[in-house]
Amino acid sequence: MEVLYKSTRSDSAPISASKAILKGLSDDGGLFVPTSVPALDRPLMDFASMTYQETAYQVMKLLLTDYTEEELRGCIERAYDSKFDIPEITRLHKTSDAWYLELYHGATIAFKDMALSILPHLMITAAKKNHEDKQIVILTATSGDTGKAALAGFAGVEGTKIIVFYPKDGVSSIQERQMVTQKGDNTCVIGIKGNFDDAQNGVKKIFTDRAMKEELAQAGYQFSSANSINIGRLVPQIVYYVYSYGRLLKDGVISAGDPVNFVVPTGNFGNILAAFYAMKMGLPVGKLICASNSNKVLFDFFRTGSYDRNRDFILTSSPSMDILISSNLERLIYFLTGNDAAENAALMKDLTEKGVYSVTDQMREKMDVFFGGYADEEATAAQIRRIYEKDGYVLDPHTAVASAVYDQYLAETGDRTPAVIDFTASPFKFERAVMKALGQPSDMSDLDLADRLSEVSGDAVPEAVNSLRTAEVLHKTVCEKDGMADEVRKFLGL
Ligand SMILES: *Cc1c(COP(=O)(O)O)cnc(C)c1O
């Protein structure tokens, strides 16, 4: 059955998966959603014996129906290879309370690699299929991890250029170094004087600027996005929920059909939305536990039904979750309205104009699979320490937020359904916060600190960090938040 994609904000004609991946965002500012969500067509037990790559094919073929088997398997093969430092691509680590799904074994040591190592291949294939002769310009806002993962994915890819905007003072030191040392003539990295929401808004504005689009087309370019608003990011993320379910089946922790709870450290609502889609496709899910840091807009939303971004933006030790406008929530809202584009568009207009919207009671009833929680800075640091002392396992701050929220969930509900906690970044990426939390000295250079963390955790310093020791800074531009369009023009020579 062919799956097509339509905008969450209007009822314009649906387009194919490959076209939706090329476009990134709909012209009306809406996000692409599948017109229907297909069901898994293999018995759950089959997933117990599948590799990551095979699971990826079985899941993605259902949603990216205009890719041929050969195309899709080719993309998967090129993405999930020795760039990952374990042959299984991801694995479950059992502690006393839960299973941690280690999603940070890719080239840039954050879970963003799970989707961004395949997105360039999906996009290039899409360009070929659609006889697109314009060069693709990837325009991306990052809270730290997307940027490097996208740069690594697109660097040197023929027919593409990539421009990344990050909040100059809003990312970890290792995250910034990873980005500004990126090689490749087709890459451009710019710090902005603002926070992630400013970067994301700026990018969305450039995307929907018709004059700019014209200018670009004349110069032989077209924009696309590597942010999780791109359906080509979301679809690959569904895979690891199915894969982890398969691992639990294989280990005899569950039987086919038993529910699993998933705990997701959340920012832009992309990762947890992928879990929601996995559930819609038939994966047995108990609860989706949405964990926020001190920027707890989502926690408040799940509690009150009101989404209110009018509040201070807080810089935390989990910067990839420092977000007040969770873009992907729009896809859930659209679903909650019963796929009513006009109603969703009205709510999104409220968000833009007033910074707040509320959903109806009827919509709230449909959200009850979600449990929202949050952990502030103190609770996050305490959790890093607690899990280290109890299980000898070092979490990064994002994962610690999820872990702390899971403890709250257990205390509140007593629900002992097996739980998988997404482990979203290597602790080496946020080593200063981690070492402080562990009560270790942290007053030294980034790279000395990496060596110390290696001694404490017993894990080798990842290559992604080691390589920074000698890497040259290649990107030095910093701009005002309203100067983003000009920087894009400059880089593209418009
Ligand atoms: C991006 C990111 C998150 C948040 O994921 P969303 O899909 O934006 O909700 C959490 N942890 C880490 C380490 C990340 O890089």
XYZ file of C-alpha atoms and ligand atoms in Angstrom:
509
model
C 0.000 0.000 0.000
C 1.431 3.355 -0.987
C 1.936 5.811 1.874
C 1.791 9.499 0.945
C 2.645 12.569 3.006
C 0.555 15.643 3.646
C 0.964 18.879 5.541
C -0.307 19.294 9.116
C -1.557 22.790 8.194
C -3.541 22.491 4.971
C -5.197 19.923 2.765
C -2.991 20.440 -0.257
C -2.313 17.353 -2.396
C -0.271 14.622 -0.667
C 3.208 13.872 -2.059
C 5.465 10.822 -2.115
C 7.904 9.998 0.678
C 10.925 10.891 -1.429
C 9.463 14.283 -2.316
C 8.630 14.953 1.345
C 12.220 14.117 2.305
C 13.564 16.477 -0.360
C 11.305 19.329 0.718
C 11.744 18.891 4.468
C 9.011 21.341 5.422
C 5.710 21.963 3.647
C 5.330 25.320 1.836
C 2.585 26.363 4.274
C 4.978 25.951 7.223
C 3.375 22.655 8.253
C 5.132 19.344 8.840
C 4.654 16.303 6.636
C 2.702 13.394 8.126
C 1.778 10.052 6.560
C -1.812 9.972 5.284
C -2.135 6.626 7.063
C 0.193 4.785 9.418
C 0.947 1.289 8.117
C 1.003 -1.730 10.451
C 4.107 -3.884 10.925
C 3.655 -6.784 8.520
C 5.904 -9.299 10.276
C 5.018 -11.251 13.459
C 6.682 -9.557 16.446
C 8.675 -12.703 17.199
C 10.479 -12.338 13.850
C 12.185 -9.191 15.135
C 13.929 -11.246 17.831
C 16.315 -12.671 15.267
C 16.815 -9.665 13.000
C 19.937 -7.548 12.733
C 19.591 -3.793 13.068
C 19.900 -3.406 9.311
C 17.187 -5.966 8.576
C 14.870 -4.399 11.148
C 15.539 -1.034 9.509
C 14.487 -2.420 6.145
C 11.350 -4.101 7.503
C 10.201 -0.904 9.231
C 11.266 1.727 6.712
C 9.874 -0.054 3.649
C 6.401 0.382 5.138
C 6.694 4.155 5.349
C 8.994 5.019 2.442
C 6.963 3.161 -0.142
C 8.251 4.893 -3.262
C 11.821 3.685 -2.635
C 12.593 0.362 -4.297
C 13.922 -2.499 -2.191
C 17.327 -2.068 -3.816
C 17.411 1.672 -3.114
C 16.355 1.314 0.487
C 18.688 -1.576 1.266
C 21.510 0.386 -0.384
C 20.844 3.409 1.846
C 20.738 1.187 4.947
C 23.961 -0.587 4.048
C 25.850 2.658 3.516
C 24.506 4.209 6.729
C 24.822 1.457 9.318
C 28.380 0.249 8.853
C 31.746 0.582 10.582
C 31.081 4.275 11.294
C 29.421 2.770 14.361
C 31.828 1.491 16.984
C 29.836 -1.692 17.734
C 28.722 -4.096 14.994
C 25.196 -4.295 16.470
C 24.821 -0.480 15.867
C 22.958 -0.133 19.181
C 22.592 -2.343 22.249
C 20.683 -2.683 25.500
C 22.512 -2.390 28.815
C 20.671 -3.830 31.800
C 20.860 -2.148 35.186
C 18.942 -2.985 38.345
C 15.836 -1.028 37.276
C 15.739 -0.767 33.511
C 17.328 -1.387 30.135
C 19.343 1.476 28.661
C 19.284 1.581 24.871
C 22.737 2.885 23.910
C 22.076 5.043 20.880
C 25.421 6.858 20.912
C 27.698 4.432 19.098
C 27.775 6.420 15.836
C 30.396 8.801 14.424
C 29.428 11.864 16.495
C 28.509 9.958 19.677
C 24.899 11.121 19.986
C 21.670 9.388 19.012
C 21.256 11.857 16.154
C 23.656 9.610 14.207
C 20.976 6.907 14.124
C 18.967 9.008 11.673
C 21.542 11.395 10.245
C 23.827 8.695 8.959
C 21.034 7.550 6.636
C 19.321 10.863 5.795
C 21.946 11.993 3.221
C 21.544 8.699 1.364
C 17.751 8.920 1.447
C 17.991 12.464 0.141
C 20.449 11.796 -2.671
C 18.361 8.821 -3.753
C 15.250 11.017 -3.624
C 16.937 13.658 -5.806
C 17.848 11.033 -8.400
C 14.376 9.475 -8.381
C 12.708 12.821 -8.857
C 15.173 14.039 -11.508
C 16.024 16.976 -9.293
C 18.937 18.822 -10.863
C 19.252 21.595 -8.299
C 21.906 21.339 -5.602
C 20.417 20.578 -2.201
C 21.243 23.069 0.518
C 20.698 21.619 3.977
C 19.809 24.358 6.404
C 19.828 23.275 10.013
C 19.396 24.740 13.469
C 21.051 22.752 16.205
C 20.940 22.592 19.966
C 24.341 20.902 19.665
C 24.075 17.314 18.502
C 22.095 17.555 15.258
C 24.662 19.981 13.854
C 27.665 17.720 14.076
C 25.754 14.599 13.097
C 24.348 16.370 10.027
C 27.763 17.814 9.124
C 29.347 14.382 9.385
C 26.567 12.898 7.265
C 26.610 15.503 4.482
C 30.307 16.526 4.372
C 31.671 15.759 0.930
C 28.329 14.421 -0.367
C 28.126 15.358 -4.044
C 25.248 17.664 -4.956
C 24.750 19.014 -1.426
C 25.840 21.894 0.758
C 25.140 22.156 4.468
C 24.769 25.227 6.675
C 24.454 24.789 10.443
C 23.400 27.465 12.943
C 24.039 26.869 16.640
C 23.507 29.045 19.748
C 26.989 30.444 20.404
C 26.740 30.160 24.197
C 24.236 27.337 24.358
C 26.210 24.172 23.572
C 28.854 22.171 25.424
C 32.502 22.880 24.751
C 33.047 19.490 23.096
C 29.919 19.960 20.975
C 31.193 23.326 19.736
C 34.676 22.002 18.970
C 33.200 19.092 17.061
C 31.289 21.481 14.824
C 33.824 24.247 14.231
C 36.513 21.750 13.242
C 34.316 20.170 10.545
C 36.162 19.629 7.271
C 34.621 19.754 3.801
C 34.188 22.553 1.250
C 30.438 22.083 1.237
C 30.096 22.749 4.995
C 29.392 26.004 6.827
C 28.993 26.431 10.601
C 27.788 29.662 12.203
C 27.244 30.596 15.842
C 24.328 32.921 16.526
C 23.886 35.380 19.371
C 20.681 33.805 20.624
C 19.308 30.505 21.885
C 18.171 27.363 20.058
C 14.623 28.616 19.570
C 16.037 31.730 17.868
C 18.108 29.515 15.576
C 15.154 27.254 14.798
C 12.825 30.203 14.136
C 15.411 31.848 11.900
C 15.762 28.698 9.849
C 11.990 28.253 9.558
C 11.696 31.866 8.415
C 14.312 31.414 5.690
C 12.557 28.232 4.585
C 9.193 29.891 4.116
C 10.553 33.121 2.558
C 9.280 33.020 -1.033
C 11.664 35.689 -2.339
C 14.637 33.799 -0.973
C 13.361 30.589 -2.531
C 13.230 32.330 -5.927
C 16.738 33.705 -5.502
C 17.980 30.260 -4.642
C 16.236 28.533 -7.533
C 17.815 30.981 -9.975
C 21.239 30.141 -8.623
C 20.476 26.402 -9.007
C 19.819 25.573 -5.348
C 16.947 24.277 -3.261
C 16.674 24.097 0.509
C 16.015 21.039 2.585
C 16.227 20.297 6.284
C 18.134 17.814 8.382
C 16.159 18.746 11.493
C 13.757 16.266 12.982
C 10.948 18.084 11.176
C 12.149 16.090 8.135
C 10.233 12.839 7.823
C 13.526 11.296 6.685
C 14.791 11.779 10.238
C 11.692 10.510 11.948
C 11.250 7.256 10.028
C 14.750 5.863 10.793
C 14.146 6.619 14.475
C 11.154 4.277 14.616
C 13.520 1.416 13.866
C 15.334 1.245 17.203
C 12.103 0.989 19.176
C 11.174 -2.097 17.187
C 14.753 -3.387 17.402
C 14.920 -3.008 21.194
C 11.599 -4.826 21.520
C 13.153 -7.631 19.469
C 16.161 -7.784 21.815
C 13.899 -8.090 24.873
C 11.993 -10.879 23.117
C 15.216 -12.647 22.258
C 16.430 -12.460 25.852
C 13.126 -13.850 27.107
C 12.380 -10.725 29.158
C 9.003 -10.423 27.422
C 6.758 -12.559 25.236
C 5.381 -11.332 21.912
C 2.558 -8.892 22.638
C 3.737 -7.873 26.109
C 3.933 -4.106 26.590
C 7.198 -2.209 27.105
C 7.516 1.306 28.524
C 9.858 3.711 26.762
C 11.516 6.597 28.566
C 12.744 9.388 26.305
C 14.805 12.482 27.197
C 12.960 15.024 25.116
C 13.605 18.375 23.462
C 12.127 18.836 20.017
C 9.766 15.857 20.542
C 11.255 13.963 17.589
C 12.575 10.899 19.344
C 9.471 10.272 21.440
C 7.231 10.908 18.444
C 9.076 8.094 16.658
C 8.148 5.844 19.600
C 4.536 6.983 19.236
C 4.602 6.044 15.536
C 6.126 2.666 16.438
C 3.129 2.132 18.716
C 0.710 3.193 15.958
C 2.393 0.597 13.742
C 1.542 -2.077 16.294
C 4.494 -2.206 18.668
C 3.077 -3.068 22.122
C 3.737 0.015 24.239
C 2.636 0.546 27.830
C 3.603 4.150 28.517
C 5.681 6.714 26.692
C 7.483 8.592 29.432
C 8.455 12.057 28.262
C 11.345 13.469 30.302
C 12.192 17.171 30.265
C 14.913 19.206 31.954
C 14.196 22.557 33.650
C 12.722 23.828 30.370
C 9.638 21.836 31.293
C 7.096 23.105 28.738
C 6.153 19.552 27.809
C 5.699 18.454 31.417
C 3.306 21.358 31.943
C 1.528 20.541 28.687
C 0.882 16.931 29.645
C -0.333 18.018 33.066
C -2.593 20.912 32.037
C -3.345 20.561 28.312
C -1.919 24.029 27.793
C 1.304 24.591 25.844
C 2.876 27.827 27.024
C 6.249 28.986 25.781
C 6.028 32.313 27.609
C 8.725 31.674 30.170
C 12.449 32.104 30.651
C 14.767 29.954 28.594
C 17.090 28.094 30.975
C 20.587 26.952 29.973
C 21.179 23.515 31.492
C 23.747 20.716 31.488
C 21.524 18.903 28.946
C 21.642 21.573 26.197
C 20.150 19.365 23.486
C 16.911 19.536 25.470
C 17.005 23.308 26.039
C 14.016 24.002 23.836
C 10.775 25.879 24.426
C 9.161 25.191 21.053
C 9.100 21.450 20.480
C 8.510 21.414 16.730
C 7.489 17.808 16.376
C 4.709 18.138 18.919
C 2.749 19.609 16.009
C 2.524 16.135 14.488
C 0.963 14.798 17.689
C -1.417 17.757 17.924
C -2.516 17.155 14.343
C -3.265 13.540 15.229
C -5.158 14.600 18.379
C -7.413 16.896 16.326
C -8.431 13.847 14.296
C -6.228 14.976 11.374
C -7.921 18.350 11.136
C -5.400 20.628 9.382
C -7.454 23.783 9.931
C -7.785 23.187 13.671
C -4.081 22.392 13.982
C -3.130 25.466 11.942
C -5.234 27.639 14.269
C -3.438 26.255 17.338
C -0.029 26.820 15.709
C -1.061 30.366 14.858
C -1.851 30.908 18.548
C 1.595 29.577 19.387
C 3.282 32.010 16.991
C 1.171 35.011 17.943
C 0.522 34.490 21.670
C 3.091 31.864 22.576
C 0.383 29.625 23.995
C -2.421 27.254 22.969
C -4.706 24.802 24.749
C -6.105 21.499 23.557
C -9.675 20.311 24.187
C -10.616 17.678 26.797
C -11.399 15.297 23.979
C -7.858 15.720 22.638
C -6.397 15.266 26.110
C -8.049 11.875 26.464
C -6.076 10.692 23.456
C -2.786 11.676 25.126
C -3.044 9.291 28.037
C -0.296 6.996 26.753
C 2.117 9.806 27.663
C 3.482 10.432 31.137
C 5.360 13.715 31.536
C 8.059 14.350 34.113
C 11.056 16.604 34.563
C 14.350 16.752 36.421
C 16.090 19.992 37.365
C 19.868 20.439 37.447
C 20.252 19.145 40.975
C 18.169 16.025 40.333
C 20.074 15.377 37.099
C 23.483 15.536 38.762
C 22.254 13.424 41.681
C 21.021 10.779 39.255
C 24.372 10.575 37.435
C 25.975 9.931 40.781
C 23.335 7.498 41.983
C 23.431 5.259 38.916
C 27.237 5.287 38.976
C 27.306 4.244 42.630
C 24.525 1.676 42.272
C 25.274 0.163 38.868
C 28.786 1.362 37.958
C 27.305 2.929 34.808
C 28.058 6.513 33.770
C 25.109 8.386 32.225
C 25.294 11.620 30.253
C 23.105 14.480 31.570
C 20.332 13.962 28.982
C 20.009 10.293 29.818
C 20.199 11.150 33.518
C 17.153 13.396 33.113
C 15.280 10.433 31.654
C 16.548 8.095 34.335
C 15.497 10.470 37.131
C 12.048 10.884 35.604
C 11.724 7.115 35.341
C 12.405 6.852 39.083
C 9.633 9.384 39.709
C 7.338 7.332 37.490
C 8.112 4.160 39.439
C 7.536 5.897 42.761
C 4.266 7.386 41.580
C 2.765 4.375 39.798
C 4.580 1.227 40.943
C 4.326 0.089 37.309
C 6.962 -2.612 36.817
C 6.443 -3.095 33.075
C 9.920 -3.579 31.558
C 11.278 -0.174 30.631
C 13.733 0.895 27.962
C 15.457 4.220 28.621
C 16.954 5.944 25.565
C 20.646 6.636 26.244
C 21.086 9.559 23.872
C 24.695 10.810 24.110
C 28.047 9.548 25.213
C 29.045 10.996 28.610
C 32.288 12.122 26.919
C 30.315 14.714 25.011
C 29.240 16.350 28.287
C 32.213 15.359 30.363
C 32.455 18.517 32.470
C 28.914 18.240 33.770
C 29.356 14.498 34.284
C 32.618 14.792 36.214
C 31.176 17.541 38.406
C 28.156 15.382 39.149
C 30.467 12.526 40.131
C 32.295 14.823 42.543
C 35.502 14.569 40.499
C 37.922 17.427 39.807
C 36.871 19.124 36.571
C 39.120 22.168 36.466
C 41.267 21.146 33.478
C 41.269 21.227 29.686
C 38.555 19.362 27.743
C 40.938 16.701 26.565
C 42.624 16.082 29.913
C 39.162 15.779 31.361
C 38.288 13.134 28.770
C 41.252 11.064 29.975
C 40.088 11.399 33.575
C 36.548 10.388 32.684
C 37.957 7.367 30.900
C 39.686 6.303 34.124
C 36.500 6.808 36.131
C 34.123 5.053 33.725
C 36.483 2.343 32.500
C 35.516 3.166 28.886
C 38.064 4.273 26.285
C 37.917 7.889 25.095
C 35.818 7.724 21.895
C 37.549 8.490 18.595
C 35.135 11.402 18.071
C 36.747 13.120 21.090
C 40.310 11.911 20.550
C 40.376 13.386 17.063
C 39.675 16.849 18.519
C 43.134 16.904 20.086
C 44.717 17.924 16.801
C 41.756 19.277 14.831
C 42.023 22.810 13.471
C 39.227 25.365 13.961
C 37.856 26.037 10.472
C 34.615 27.915 11.184
C 34.729 31.185 13.114
C 31.676 33.162 12.001
C 29.268 34.465 14.635
C 26.183 36.473 13.626
C 23.200 38.278 15.131
C 19.976 36.287 15.137
C 18.475 38.497 12.431
C 21.580 38.175 10.280
C 21.094 34.516 9.403
C 19.657 35.007 5.906
C 22.615 37.215 4.958
C 25.073 34.532 6.071
C 23.251 31.996 3.909
C 23.504 34.342 0.900
C 27.192 34.913 1.568
C 28.044 31.220 1.745
C 26.083 30.408 -1.404
C 27.435 33.446 -3.277
C 23.962 34.881 -3.971
C 18.487 15.888 20.410
C 18.760 15.248 21.715
C 17.723 14.986 22.628
C 16.304 15.385 22.355
O 15.710 14.674 21.301
P 14.410 15.252 20.573
O 14.180 14.352 19.426
O 14.770 16.651 20.139
O 13.304 15.257 21.561
C 18.046 14.327 23.799
N 19.320 13.979 24.094
C 20.329 14.234 23.250
C 21.705 13.856 23.644
C 20.096 14.865 22.027
O 21.117 15.100 21.200
